[in-house]
Amino acid sequence: MRRIVMIMLLLLFALVLGAGTENETSGQNPVLEAKIKNIIKERVDKYNKNFGIVIGIVNGNGSTVFGYGKSSKESGREVDGNTLFELGSVTKTFTAILLADMVERGTLNLDDPIEKFLPKSVTVPTRNNKKISLFHLATHTSGLPGTPDNSGRKDDKPGYVGYTEAQLYKFLSGYTLPRDIGSKFEYSNMGMGLLGHLLSRKAGRSYDELVIERICKPLEMKYTRRKLSPAMKSRMTVGYYLDGQASKGWQMPVVFAGAGGLRSTANDMIKFLAANIGLVKSPLWPAVQKTHVGQKNIKGDALKVGLAWLVIHKDDVNILLHTGGTEANSSFIAFDPKKKTGVVVLSNSNSILTDIGLYALTGKREILKLGDYKAPESVQVDPAVYNDYVGQYQTTPTFFITVTTENGRLFAQGTGQPKFELFPETGTKFFLKAVRGTVTFVKDSEGKVIKAIIHSSEGEEVSKKIK
């Protein structure tokens, strides 16, 4: 999820400096809606209709929801406003509202140290006599990593499968913070998952129960859940990579539910947006407003983090947003509090939806360049060189990439992911068709492969060859 900040930096350039923009109002605009429908159709058709995209727009004039594509290849069912998608990290905005609501209720304070809500047997890391607070978790400034290095990911399953409360407590008790608490924004799934866990402990209810009781029921969101009923499962999408391979489904353990465990529909998320914008009366309004305030600079005053939300404020641009991604699913939610307009985009693919959502919100055509992607042309390479690249590469303590050959073709498989083919752009640089990314193999002075550099929408990572 480092890609969220990279995309936002590009977005600032496109929004503020982009020329030739349309500046149309998105909601209830037949002309713009027709353009968005065409963009969605082109995006889905480009990948042989392997997935679907649904978009919802809401403002003071009402709301509209439309989609294109399939919820799964097997069912052939068209996606619509009632189709269920994985929200991924958009779940974090729900967790932030739960936190703010508990502050409003007088149950806790933002600056409460997190050790206050954990068993005494857990030793929470500190630095320079400063303690991690609930505020630090909600703003990604705790100093905790993106994921714990004892997550125990399994080769055949995505997500943090099987990660337990005991593992979380063990990790916290043994972790050394790399920087001062509150000094820097660093996106952390673990931190937000921990926040959801702490709120659950304080309330004496599961995270699922808290979301349903304090957010879904007041907003009449009947189909936003972590656990799905049989009827809801029948409307759940299957996620697909861009090459058509199906994902195995995201499995977020209960202890990290607050980081990305929810599923929802576009119709439900329209209600969520309306409550955040203030288009409907809600008992959550005081809490919701607390989450919108920019708290920590990411890129000066132009890009800040609130309680979970990213806050963009530059010239005439005022946007709060969040994105989500779970293996082969994507989500996007954003709104303009001044113009009282909001947009949600959901897809059962790992494509980037930010450009579509922000075009719908702002009407600025320049933004669509963020979604442009054309895979390089494959070149002819002697398959014999592939043997040098075969082996296992370690990216993090719990994430490995295994490179193999098969019938003169090169493949890579990451922990918990399908096997993807690598296509040669040069003799050492390869690209993927399943996801947007490249892999460059690096040799030492003796010609021995020592590492692979992975470039993706999340940035650059180095994976050391260990076998």
Coordinates of C-alpha atoms in Angstrom, one line a residue, residues 107-264:
T107 CA -15.0 6.1 26.4
L108 CA -11.4 6.9 25.5
N109 CA -9.1 9.7 24.3
L110 CA -7.0 10.0 21.1
D111 CA -3.8 10.5 23.2
D112 CA -4.4 7.4 25.3
P113 CA -1.3 5.1 25.2
I114 CA -2.2 1.8 23.6
E115 CA -0.7 -0.2 26.5
K116 CA -3.8 1.0 28.4
F117 CA -5.9 -1.4 26.3
L118 CA -3.6 -4.4 26.2
P119 CA -2.9 -7.2 28.8
K120 CA -0.2 -6.3 31.3
S121 CA 1.9 -9.2 29.9
V122 CA 2.4 -7.3 26.6
T123 CA 5.4 -4.9 26.5
V124 CA 4.6 -2.2 24.0
P125 CA 7.7 -0.7 22.4
T126 CA 8.6 2.9 23.3
R127 CA 11.3 5.3 22.1
N128 CA 12.9 8.2 23.9
N129 CA 10.4 7.8 26.8
K130 CA 7.5 8.4 24.4
K131 CA 4.6 6.0 24.1
I132 CA 2.5 4.9 21.1
S133 CA -1.0 6.3 21.4
L134 CA -4.3 5.6 19.6
F135 CA -3.7 8.8 17.6
H136 CA -0.4 7.5 16.3
L137 CA -2.1 4.2 15.1
A138 CA -4.9 6.2 13.3
T139 CA -2.4 8.5 11.5
H140 CA 0.2 5.9 10.6
T141 CA 2.8 7.6 12.7
S142 CA 3.4 4.9 15.4
G143 CA 6.7 3.7 13.9
L144 CA 5.3 0.2 13.6
P145 CA 6.0 -1.6 10.3
G146 CA 3.5 -2.2 7.5
T147 CA 3.3 -5.9 8.5
P148 CA 4.7 -7.9 11.4
D149 CA 7.6 -10.1 10.5
N150 CA 6.1 -13.1 12.3
S151 CA 2.9 -13.1 10.2
G152 CA 3.4 -16.7 9.2
R153 CA 2.1 -16.2 5.6
K154 CA 1.5 -19.5 3.8
D155 CA 2.6 -20.2 0.2
D156 CA -0.9 -21.3 -0.9
K157 CA -3.0 -18.6 0.8
P158 CA -3.1 -14.8 0.6
G159 CA -3.4 -12.4 3.5
Y160 CA -2.2 -12.8 7.0
V161 CA -3.8 -16.3 7.3
G162 CA -3.8 -17.8 10.7
Y163 CA -2.2 -14.7 12.4
T164 CA -3.3 -14.8 16.1
E165 CA -3.7 -12.5 19.0
A166 CA -0.8 -14.3 20.7
Q167 CA 1.5 -13.7 17.7
L168 CA 0.6 -10.0 17.7
Y169 CA 1.4 -9.6 21.4
K170 CA 4.7 -11.5 20.9
F171 CA 5.7 -9.2 18.1
L172 CA 4.9 -6.1 20.0
S173 CA 6.8 -7.3 23.0
G174 CA 9.9 -7.9 21.0
Y175 CA 9.9 -5.1 18.5
T176 CA 12.3 -2.1 18.5
L177 CA 11.0 1.1 16.9
P178 CA 13.3 2.4 14.1
R179 CA 12.3 6.0 14.5
D180 CA 10.8 8.5 17.0
I181 CA 7.0 8.0 17.5
G182 CA 5.0 10.6 15.7
S183 CA 8.0 11.8 13.6
K184 CA 7.0 10.3 10.2
F185 CA 4.1 9.0 8.3
E186 CA 4.6 5.4 7.2
Y187 CA 1.5 3.4 6.1
S188 CA 1.0 0.5 8.4
N189 CA -1.6 -2.2 8.0
M190 CA -0.4 -3.6 11.3
G191 CA -1.0 -0.4 13.1
M192 CA -4.6 0.0 11.9
G193 CA -5.3 -3.6 12.5
L194 CA -4.0 -3.2 16.0
L195 CA -6.2 -0.2 16.4
G196 CA -9.3 -2.1 15.5
H197 CA -8.3 -4.9 17.9
L198 CA -7.9 -2.4 20.8
L199 CA -11.2 -0.7 20.1
S200 CA -12.8 -4.2 20.2
R201 CA -11.2 -5.0 23.5
K202 CA -12.3 -1.7 25.0
A203 CA -15.9 -2.1 23.9
G204 CA -16.1 -5.7 24.8
R205 CA -17.4 -6.6 21.4
S206 CA -15.9 -8.0 18.2
Y207 CA -14.8 -5.7 15.5
D208 CA -17.7 -7.0 13.3
E209 CA -20.2 -6.2 16.0
L210 CA -18.9 -2.7 16.5
V211 CA -19.1 -1.9 12.8
I212 CA -22.6 -3.2 12.5
E213 CA -23.9 -1.6 15.7
R214 CA -22.3 1.8 15.5
I215 CA -21.9 2.4 11.7
C216 CA -24.0 0.1 9.6
K217 CA -27.2 0.2 11.5
P218 CA -27.4 4.0 11.9
L219 CA -26.6 4.4 8.2
E220 CA -28.8 1.5 7.1
M221 CA -25.9 -0.3 5.4
K222 CA -27.2 -3.8 5.4
Y223 CA -24.6 -5.4 3.2
T224 CA -21.3 -4.1 4.7
R225 CA -19.9 -7.0 6.7
R226 CA -16.7 -9.0 7.3
K227 CA -18.6 -12.3 7.7
L228 CA -21.1 -12.9 4.9
S229 CA -24.4 -14.8 5.0
P230 CA -25.0 -17.5 2.4
A231 CA -27.2 -15.0 0.5
M232 CA -24.5 -12.4 0.5
K233 CA -21.8 -14.9 -0.5
S234 CA -23.9 -15.6 -3.7
R235 CA -23.4 -11.9 -4.6
M236 CA -19.7 -11.8 -3.8
T237 CA -17.2 -11.3 -6.6
V238 CA -14.2 -13.5 -7.6
G239 CA -11.0 -11.4 -7.9
Y240 CA -9.0 -11.6 -11.1
Y241 CA -5.5 -10.6 -12.0
L242 CA -5.0 -8.7 -15.3
D243 CA -4.0 -11.9 -17.1
G244 CA -7.3 -13.6 -16.1
Q245 CA -6.0 -15.7 -13.3
A246 CA -8.4 -15.9 -10.3
S247 CA -7.2 -14.9 -6.9
K248 CA -7.7 -17.3 -3.9
G249 CA -9.6 -14.7 -2.0
W250 CA -8.4 -12.4 0.7
Q251 CA -8.4 -13.9 4.2
M252 CA -7.9 -11.2 6.9
P253 CA -7.7 -12.7 10.4
V254 CA -9.9 -11.3 13.1
V255 CA -7.0 -9.6 14.9
F256 CA -6.4 -7.4 11.8
A257 CA -10.0 -7.0 10.7
G258 CA -9.8 -3.2 11.2
A259 CA -7.1 -2.9 8.5
G260 CA -8.9 -4.4 5.6
G261 CA -11.5 -7.1 6.5
L262 CA -14.8 -5.6 5.2
R263 CA -16.9 -6.3 2.1
S264 CA -19.5 -4.0 0.8

